[in-house]
PDB file of C-alpha atoms in Angstrom:
ATOM      1  CA  MET N   1      46.080  -1.768  47.739  1.00  0.00           C
ATOM      2  CA  ARG N   2      42.680  -0.149  48.165  1.00  0.00           C
ATOM      3  CA  TYR N   3      42.032   3.548  47.787  1.00  0.00           C
ATOM      4  CA  ALA N   4      38.985   4.052  49.983  1.00  0.00           C
ATOM      5  CA  GLN N   5      39.283   7.787  50.366  1.00  0.00           C
ATOM      6  CA  GLY N   6      40.324   8.730  46.861  1.00  0.00           C
ATOM      7  CA  GLY N   7      38.576   6.287  44.596  1.00  0.00           C
ATOM      8  CA  GLY N   8      41.749   5.421  42.683  1.00  0.00           C
ATOM      9  CA  LEU N   9      44.969   7.030  41.585  1.00  0.00           C
ATOM     10  CA  THR N  10      45.562  10.016  39.367  1.00  0.00           C
ATOM     11  CA  ALA N  11      47.857   9.614  36.345  1.00  0.00           C
ATOM     12  CA  VAL N  12      50.759  11.159  38.296  1.00  0.00           C
ATOM     13  CA  GLN N  13      50.200   8.878  41.296  1.00  0.00           C
ATOM     14  CA  ARG N  14      49.899   5.860  38.992  1.00  0.00           C
ATOM     15  CA  ALA N  15      53.238   6.757  37.333  1.00  0.00           C
ATOM     16  CA  ARG N  16      54.894   7.166  40.745  1.00  0.00           C
ATOM     17  CA  ARG N  17      53.543   3.779  41.848  1.00  0.00           C
ATOM     18  CA  GLU N  18      54.804   2.226  38.614  1.00  0.00           C
ATOM     19  CA  GLN N  19      58.308   3.533  39.384  1.00  0.00           C
ATOM     20  CA  VAL N  20      58.142   1.803  42.777  1.00  0.00           C
ATOM     21  CA  ARG N  21      57.208  -1.495  41.102  1.00  0.00           C
ATOM     22  CA  LEU N  22      60.000  -1.148  38.532  1.00  0.00           C
ATOM     23  CA  ARG N  23      62.484  -0.426  41.337  1.00  0.00           C
ATOM     24  CA  ALA N  24      61.220  -3.618  42.992  1.00  0.00           C
ATOM     25  CA  ALA N  25      62.025  -5.514  39.770  1.00  0.00           C
ATOM     26  CA  GLU N  26      65.615  -4.189  39.935  1.00  0.00           C
ATOM     27  CA  LEU N  27      65.901  -5.328  43.539  1.00  0.00           C
ATOM     28  CA  PHE N  28      64.497  -8.774  42.704  1.00  0.00           C
ATOM     29  CA  ALA N  29      67.114  -9.077  39.958  1.00  0.00           C
ATOM     30  CA  CYS N  30      69.811  -8.287  42.562  1.00  0.00           C
ATOM     31  CA  GLY N  31      68.586 -11.158  44.738  1.00  0.00           C
ATOM     32  CA  TYR N  32      66.634  -9.237  47.392  1.00  0.00           C
ATOM     33  CA  THR N  33      63.946 -11.153  49.291  1.00  0.00           C
ATOM     34  CA  ASP N  34      60.342 -10.002  49.441  1.00  0.00           C
ATOM     35  CA  GLU N  35      60.867  -8.782  52.988  1.00  0.00           C
ATOM     36  CA  GLN N  36      63.946  -6.761  52.025  1.00  0.00           C
ATOM     37  CA  VAL N  37      62.135  -5.219  49.040  1.00  0.00           C
ATOM     38  CA  ALA N  38      59.138  -4.354  51.230  1.00  0.00           C
ATOM     39  CA  ARG N  39      61.376  -2.683  53.817  1.00  0.00           C
ATOM     40  CA  GLU N  40      63.417  -0.824  51.184  1.00  0.00           C
ATOM     41  CA  LEU N  41      60.379   0.498  49.291  1.00  0.00           C
ATOM     42  CA  ARG N  42      58.155   0.937  52.353  1.00  0.00           C
ATOM     43  CA  VAL N  43      55.359  -1.327  51.062  1.00  0.00           C
ATOM     44  CA  THR N  44      53.695  -4.400  52.500  1.00  0.00           C
ATOM     45  CA  ARG N  45      55.363  -7.782  52.181  1.00  0.00           C
ATOM     46  CA  MET N  46      52.247  -9.007  50.378  1.00  0.00           C
ATOM     47  CA  SER N  47      52.667  -6.345  47.689  1.00  0.00           C
ATOM     48  CA  ALA N  48      56.330  -7.256  47.270  1.00  0.00           C
ATOM     49  CA  ASN N  49      55.375 -10.928  46.994  1.00  0.00           C
ATOM     50  CA  ARG N  50      52.672 -10.179  44.401  1.00  0.00           C
ATOM     51  CA  TRP N  51      55.154  -8.099  42.404  1.00  0.00           C
ATOM     52  CA  ARG N  52      57.767 -10.870  42.599  1.00  0.00           C
ATOM     53  CA  ARG N  53      55.290 -13.422  41.217  1.00  0.00           C
ATOM     54  CA  ALA N  54      54.390 -11.064  38.341  1.00  0.00           C
ATOM     55  CA  TRP N  55      58.067 -10.296  37.709  1.00  0.00           C
ATOM     56  CA  THR N  56      58.953 -14.016  37.696  1.00  0.00           C
ATOM     57  CA  CYS N  57      56.282 -14.742  35.079  1.00  0.00           C
ATOM     58  CA  GLY N  58      56.651 -11.688  32.848  1.00  0.00           C
ATOM     59  CA  GLY N  59      59.743  -9.718  33.827  1.00  0.00           C
ATOM     60  CA  GLY N  60      59.706  -5.950  34.279  1.00  0.00           C
ATOM     61  CA  ALA N  61      56.990  -5.564  31.636  1.00  0.00           C
ATOM     62  CA  ALA N  62      54.549  -7.356  33.965  1.00  0.00           C
ATOM     63  CA  LEU N  63      54.971  -4.543  36.510  1.00  0.00           C
ATOM     64  CA  VAL N  64      54.213  -1.686  34.105  1.00  0.00           C
ATOM     65  CA  SER N  65      50.979   0.183  34.820  1.00  0.00           C
ATOM     66  CA  LYS N  66      47.976  -1.030  32.893  1.00  0.00           C
ATOM     67  CA  GLY N  67      46.217   2.353  33.180  1.00  0.00           C
ATOM     68  CA  PRO N  68      43.225   3.308  35.275  1.00  0.00           C
ATOM     69  CA  ALA N  69      41.028   0.508  36.550  1.00  0.00           C
ATOM     70  CA  SER N  70      38.021   2.048  34.822  1.00  0.00           C
ATOM     71  CA  LEU N  71      37.350   5.042  32.682  1.00  0.00           C
ATOM     72  CA  PRO N  72      35.097   7.762  34.080  1.00  0.00           C
ATOM     73  CA  ARG N  73      31.525   7.490  32.874  1.00  0.00           C
ATOM     74  CA  LEU N  74      31.217  11.273  32.556  1.00  0.00           C
ATOM     75  CA  SER N  75      33.554  13.014  30.134  1.00  0.00           C
ATOM     76  CA  ASP N  76      35.304  16.220  31.145  1.00  0.00           C
ATOM     77  CA  ALA N  77      32.795  18.218  29.103  1.00  0.00           C
ATOM     78  CA  GLN N  78      29.879  16.473  30.801  1.00  0.00           C
ATOM     79  CA  PHE N  79      31.392  17.061  34.230  1.00  0.00           C
ATOM     80  CA  ALA N  80      31.824  20.750  33.374  1.00  0.00           C
ATOM     81  CA  ARG N  81      28.074  20.880  32.614  1.00  0.00           C
ATOM     82  CA  LEU N  82      27.313  19.068  35.873  1.00  0.00           C
ATOM     83  CA  GLU N  83      29.562  21.433  37.810  1.00  0.00           C
ATOM     84  CA  ALA N  84      27.795  24.455  36.319  1.00  0.00           C
ATOM     85  CA  ALA N  85      24.464  22.936  37.340  1.00  0.00           C
ATOM     86  CA  LEU N  86      25.717  22.275  40.880  1.00  0.00           C
ATOM     87  CA  LEU N  87      27.029  25.820  41.205  1.00  0.00           C
ATOM     88  CA  ARG N  88      23.523  27.128  40.516  1.00  0.00           C
ATOM     89  CA  GLY N  89      22.542  25.507  43.826  1.00  0.00           C
ATOM     90  CA  PRO N  90      19.972  22.966  45.002  1.00  0.00           C
ATOM     91  CA  VAL N  91      17.110  25.490  44.929  1.00  0.00           C
ATOM     92  CA  ALA N  92      17.488  25.780  41.153  1.00  0.00           C
ATOM     93  CA  HIS N  93      16.855  22.028  40.975  1.00  0.00           C
ATOM     94  CA  GLY N  94      13.756  22.012  43.167  1.00  0.00           C
ATOM     95  CA  TRP N  95      15.057  21.482  46.697  1.00  0.00           C
ATOM     96  CA  GLU N  96      14.092  23.808  49.529  1.00  0.00           C
ATOM     97  CA  ASP N  97      17.495  24.281  51.185  1.00  0.00           C
ATOM     98  CA  GLN N  98      21.036  25.082  50.063  1.00  0.00           C
ATOM     99  CA  CYS N  99      22.482  21.661  50.904  1.00  0.00           C
ATOM    100  CA  TRP N 100      23.948  19.340  48.292  1.00  0.00           C
ATOM    101  CA  THR N 101      23.913  15.674  49.295  1.00  0.00           C
ATOM    102  CA  LEU N 102      25.280  12.726  47.358  1.00  0.00           C
ATOM    103  CA  SER N 103      21.770  11.438  46.672  1.00  0.00           C
ATOM    104  CA  ARG N 104      20.698  14.838  45.300  1.00  0.00           C
ATOM    105  CA  ILE N 105      23.771  15.036  43.078  1.00  0.00           C
ATOM    106  CA  ARG N 106      23.104  11.476  41.905  1.00  0.00           C
ATOM    107  CA  ARG N 107      19.568  12.540  40.968  1.00  0.00           C
ATOM    108  CA  VAL N 108      20.886  15.564  39.022  1.00  0.00           C
ATOM    109  CA  ILE N 109      23.321  13.300  37.142  1.00  0.00           C
ATOM    110  CA  GLY N 110      20.450  10.969  36.308  1.00  0.00           C
ATOM    111  CA  ARG N 111      18.280  13.820  35.047  1.00  0.00           C
ATOM    112  CA  MET N 112      21.020  15.453  32.984  1.00  0.00           C
ATOM    113  CA  PHE N 113      22.855  12.454  31.518  1.00  0.00           C
ATOM    114  CA  HIS N 114      20.487   9.496  32.009  1.00  0.00           C
ATOM    115  CA  LEU N 115      23.189   7.660  33.955  1.00  0.00           C
ATOM    116  CA  SER N 116      22.786   5.769  37.202  1.00  0.00           C
ATOM    117  CA  TYR N 117      25.563   6.263  39.751  1.00  0.00           C
ATOM    118  CA  SER N 118      25.897   4.666  43.174  1.00  0.00           C
ATOM    119  CA  LEU N 119      26.458   6.981  46.133  1.00  0.00           C
ATOM    120  CA  PRO N 120      30.124   5.877  46.447  1.00  0.00           C
ATOM    121  CA  GLY N 121      30.444   6.436  42.686  1.00  0.00           C
ATOM    122  CA  VAL N 122      29.180  10.001  43.026  1.00  0.00           C
ATOM    123  CA  TRP N 123      31.632  10.569  45.904  1.00  0.00           C
ATOM    124  CA  LYS N 124      34.540   9.261  43.801  1.00  0.00           C
ATOM    125  CA  LEU N 125      33.492  11.355  40.812  1.00  0.00           C
ATOM    126  CA  LEU N 126      33.387  14.522  42.900  1.00  0.00           C
ATOM    127  CA  ARG N 127      36.689  13.767  44.649  1.00  0.00           C
ATOM    128  CA  ARG N 128      38.367  13.071  41.313  1.00  0.00           C
ATOM    129  CA  HIS N 129      37.428  16.592  40.216  1.00  0.00           C
ATOM    130  CA  GLY N 130      38.545  18.357  43.381  1.00  0.00           C
ATOM    131  CA  TRP N 131      35.247  18.621  45.257  1.00  0.00           C
ATOM    132  CA  SER N 132      35.209  17.916  48.975  1.00  0.00           C
ATOM    133  CA  ARG N 133      32.693  17.478  51.744  1.00  0.00           C
ATOM    134  CA  GLN N 134      31.994  20.767  53.443  1.00  0.00           C
ATOM    135  CA  VAL N 135      31.482  20.991  57.189  1.00  0.00           C
ATOM    136  CA  PRO N 136      30.794  24.290  58.952  1.00  0.00           C
ATOM    137  CA  ALA N 137      33.929  25.577  60.682  1.00  0.00           C
ATOM    138  CA  ARG N 138      31.984  27.165  63.524  1.00  0.00           C
ATOM    139  CA  ARG N 139      28.522  27.190  65.026  1.00  0.00           C
ATOM    140  CA  ALA N 140      25.947  29.738  63.931  1.00  0.00           C
ATOM    141  CA  SER N 141      26.072  33.006  65.874  1.00  0.00           C
ATOM    142  CA  GLU N 142      22.276  32.828  66.256  1.00  0.00           C
ATOM    143  CA  ARG N 143      22.508  29.506  68.152  1.00  0.00           C
ATOM    144  CA  ASP N 144      20.725  29.665  71.532  1.00  0.00           C
ATOM    145  CA  GLU N 145      22.190  26.994  73.812  1.00  0.00           C
ATOM    146  CA  GLU N 146      19.615  27.593  76.554  1.00  0.00           C
ATOM    147  CA  ALA N 147      16.677  27.117  74.171  1.00  0.00           C
ATOM    148  CA  ILE N 148      18.273  23.930  72.836  1.00  0.00           C
ATOM    149  CA  ALA N 149      18.667  22.537  76.368  1.00  0.00           C
ATOM    150  CA  VAL N 150      15.003  23.292  77.180  1.00  0.00           C
ATOM    151  CA  TRP N 151      13.879  21.650  73.937  1.00  0.00           C
ATOM    152  CA  LYS N 152      15.934  18.526  74.673  1.00  0.00           C
ATOM    153  CA  ARG N 153      14.483  18.256  78.206  1.00  0.00           C
ATOM    154  CA  GLN N 154      10.837  19.086  77.496  1.00  0.00           C
ATOM    155  CA  VAL N 155       9.967  18.534  73.844  1.00  0.00           C
ATOM    156  CA  TRP N 156      12.178  15.661  72.713  1.00  0.00           C
ATOM    157  CA  PRO N 157      10.842  13.136  75.277  1.00  0.00           C
ATOM    158  CA  LEU N 158       7.339  13.793  73.914  1.00  0.00           C
ATOM    159  CA  VAL N 159       8.455  13.348  70.308  1.00  0.00           C
ATOM    160  CA  GLU N 160      10.658  10.302  70.773  1.00  0.00           C
ATOM    161  CA  PRO N 161       9.081   7.505  72.828  1.00  0.00           C
ATOM    162  CA  PRO N 162      11.381   5.422  75.037  1.00  0.00           C
ATOM    163  CA  ARG N 163      13.115   2.675  73.085  1.00  0.00           C
ATOM    164  CA  ARG N 164      12.604  -0.959  73.883  1.00  0.00           C
ATOM    165  CA  THR N 165      15.726  -2.999  73.531  1.00  0.00           C
ATOM    166  CA  TRP N 166      16.429  -6.680  73.786  1.00  0.00           C
ATOM    167  CA  ALA N 167      18.538  -7.779  76.717  1.00  0.00           C
ATOM    168  CA  ARG N 168      18.916 -10.872  78.822  1.00  0.00           C
ATOM    169  CA  GLY N 169      17.607 -10.501  82.344  1.00  0.00           C
ATOM    170  CA  SER N 170      14.428 -10.154  84.336  1.00  0.00           C
ATOM    171  CA  ALA N 171      11.365  -8.990  82.498  1.00  0.00           C
TER     172      ALA N 171
END
């Protein structure tokens, strides 16, 4: 199972998942098939099959959680320092606007802790600590739709030349 949005499981989620695997071991011992276990526990048949193979080789102990896949590279104390730095805002770190991006946060982490994170790694780190992507809930009250339409019609064609694309046909 992949955890694309969350970057892994919390300790509570890992314990809950372990209980599902141990319940699968009980069902295997009662003679349930992989398909029956998958239906009963609402998991994929492939997961049930993988658990059965582990259970066959090592019993219920083989299905016990082995802990997190990796330990966080920043300790809780270090993340608290990073969070305090982020709360001061991007301007305090030399950027012109008030917009935090993953690449900017990655740069702050590098400056503060001399660690190199990937952009997905920064995203996972922030998500793990309760941060989320912020999107404005509404448009700015100062927005002038008419001026935007004029700009799109008159200015944008001068800024952006027509694109040439590859296509089969007459030239």
